[in-house]
XYZ file of C-alpha atoms in Angstrom:
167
model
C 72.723 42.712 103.247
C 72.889 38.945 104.249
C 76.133 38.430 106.617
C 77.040 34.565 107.366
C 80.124 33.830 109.211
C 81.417 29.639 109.293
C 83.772 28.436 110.891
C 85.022 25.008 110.346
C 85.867 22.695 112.884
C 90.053 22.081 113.463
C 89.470 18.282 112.682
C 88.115 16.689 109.191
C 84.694 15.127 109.139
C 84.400 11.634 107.868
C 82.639 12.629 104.552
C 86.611 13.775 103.910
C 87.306 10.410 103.465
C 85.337 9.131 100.458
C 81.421 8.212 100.817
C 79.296 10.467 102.635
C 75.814 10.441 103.355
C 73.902 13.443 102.491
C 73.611 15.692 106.201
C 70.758 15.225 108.394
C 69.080 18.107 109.904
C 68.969 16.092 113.062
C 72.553 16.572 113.866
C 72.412 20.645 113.317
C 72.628 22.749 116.325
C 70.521 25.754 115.901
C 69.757 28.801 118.078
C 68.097 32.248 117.554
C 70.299 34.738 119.499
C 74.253 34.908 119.876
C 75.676 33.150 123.143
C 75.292 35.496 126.612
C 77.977 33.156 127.921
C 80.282 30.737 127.269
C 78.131 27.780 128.148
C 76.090 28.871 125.750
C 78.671 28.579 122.835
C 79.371 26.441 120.188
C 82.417 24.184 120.580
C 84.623 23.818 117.664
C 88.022 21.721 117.673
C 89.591 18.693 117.581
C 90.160 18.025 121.576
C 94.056 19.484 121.924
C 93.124 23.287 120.212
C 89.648 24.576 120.151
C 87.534 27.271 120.437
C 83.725 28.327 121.580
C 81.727 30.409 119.005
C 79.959 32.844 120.855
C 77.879 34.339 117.097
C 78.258 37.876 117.977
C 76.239 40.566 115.434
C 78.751 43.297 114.588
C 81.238 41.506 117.118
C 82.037 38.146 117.030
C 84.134 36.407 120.141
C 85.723 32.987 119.664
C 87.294 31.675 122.967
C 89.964 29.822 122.476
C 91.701 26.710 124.138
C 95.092 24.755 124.154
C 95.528 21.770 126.390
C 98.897 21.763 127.698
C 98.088 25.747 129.190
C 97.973 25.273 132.810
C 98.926 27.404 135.834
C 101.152 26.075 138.055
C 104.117 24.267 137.722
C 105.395 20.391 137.221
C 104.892 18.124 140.746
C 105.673 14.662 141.366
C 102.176 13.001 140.555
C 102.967 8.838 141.292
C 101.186 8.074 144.100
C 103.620 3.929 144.778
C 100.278 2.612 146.900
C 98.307 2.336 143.800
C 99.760 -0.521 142.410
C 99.612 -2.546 145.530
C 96.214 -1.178 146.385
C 94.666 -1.905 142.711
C 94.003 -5.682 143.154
C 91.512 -4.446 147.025
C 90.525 -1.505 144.803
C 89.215 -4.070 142.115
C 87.717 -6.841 144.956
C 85.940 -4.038 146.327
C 84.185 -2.998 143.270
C 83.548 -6.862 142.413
C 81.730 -6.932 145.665
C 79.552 -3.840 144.915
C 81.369 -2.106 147.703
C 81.587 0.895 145.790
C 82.045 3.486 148.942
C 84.533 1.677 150.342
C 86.530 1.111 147.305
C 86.419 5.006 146.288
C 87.834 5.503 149.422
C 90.789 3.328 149.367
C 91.088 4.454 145.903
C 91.544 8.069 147.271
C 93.678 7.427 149.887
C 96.099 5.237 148.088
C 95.612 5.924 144.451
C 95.522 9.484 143.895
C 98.422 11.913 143.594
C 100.700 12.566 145.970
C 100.804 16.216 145.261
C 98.170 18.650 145.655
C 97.249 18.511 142.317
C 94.558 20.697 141.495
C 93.900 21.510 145.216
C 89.898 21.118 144.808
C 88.841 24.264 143.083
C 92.052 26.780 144.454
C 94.360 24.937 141.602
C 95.722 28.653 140.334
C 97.355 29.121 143.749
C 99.191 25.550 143.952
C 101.229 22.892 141.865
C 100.351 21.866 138.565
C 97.392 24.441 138.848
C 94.493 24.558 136.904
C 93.364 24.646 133.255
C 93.424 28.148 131.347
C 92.659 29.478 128.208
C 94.578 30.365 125.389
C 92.423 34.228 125.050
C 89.688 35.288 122.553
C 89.759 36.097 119.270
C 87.820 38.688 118.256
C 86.297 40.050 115.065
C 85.086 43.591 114.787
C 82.576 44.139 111.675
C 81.732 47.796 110.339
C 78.250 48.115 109.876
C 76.247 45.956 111.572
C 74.792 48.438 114.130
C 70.904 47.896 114.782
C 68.792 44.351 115.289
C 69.431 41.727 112.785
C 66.610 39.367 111.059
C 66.468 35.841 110.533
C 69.461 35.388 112.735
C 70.777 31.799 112.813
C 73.606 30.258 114.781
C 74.378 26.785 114.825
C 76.759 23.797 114.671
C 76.489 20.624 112.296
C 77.736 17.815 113.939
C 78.083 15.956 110.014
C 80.144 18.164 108.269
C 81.776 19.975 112.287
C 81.003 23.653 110.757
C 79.756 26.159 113.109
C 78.409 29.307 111.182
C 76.514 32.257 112.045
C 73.653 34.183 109.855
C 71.803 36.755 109.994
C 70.326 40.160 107.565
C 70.960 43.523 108.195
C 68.188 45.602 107.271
């Protein structure tokens, strides 16, 4: 039994458009084993809603993201030193003071909230960026080691797919 799972990406390639060019092998992602964590994954999506295809045998996981899910709540984000500050900001960078500029920068051109707090951003304003949960598929089955197992992601066409045969 030969099992392949694809997924395509939530935004259309440019061969959707009229004249493609036949897909390279160059821009395929391929890996031998499912994902053991999510850096490992294959990002699918179209930069607002996405998803991480972890290539699961039996059980597949696809993380899923939104961007406007954040803990916290609204805060008053204008910071009115930037503007006055960007013209020193700018000098300073002219000058190849770079330390000094990121400084200033800092203290006059960033938030005057908390903002993400540095790392604790559940716990404060605005907050930090969450997930939108996991979808999961459960297959009936596919107990035991698979063979010629292939996960990957090609950047031409933005499909991810899984395959792999069950003995």
């Amino acid at each position: 039994m030969r099992v392949e799972l694809m997924m395509m990406c939530l935004t259309l390639s440019s061969s959707s458009f009229g004249a493609a060019s036949a897909p390279s092998e160059d821009l395929v992602l391929w890996y031998t084993r499912p994902a053991a964590r999510w850096v490992e994954a294959l990002p699918v999506g179209n930069g607002r809603l996405g998803g991480m295809v972890f290539g699961g045998v039996g059980r597949e996981r696809i993380q899923l993201n939104e961007d406007s899910l954040w803990s916290g709540g609204p805060q008053d984000a204008d910071n009115p030193a930037s503007l006055e500050n960007l013209g020193k900001v700018r000098q300073l960078l002219a000058e190849k003071k770079f330390t000094r500029a990121a400084q200033l920068a800092v203290k006059t051109m960033v938030c005057k909230g908390v903002g993400s707090n540095k790392g604790t951003g559940a716990y404060v304003d605005y907050g930090s960026y969450q997930t939108l949960g996991d979808l999961r598929f459960e297959f009936d089955g596919h107990a035991g080691a698979p063979a010629d197992y292939k996960r990957s992601l090609d950047l031409d066409t933005a499909i991810a797919g899984v395959s792999y045969r069950l003995a």
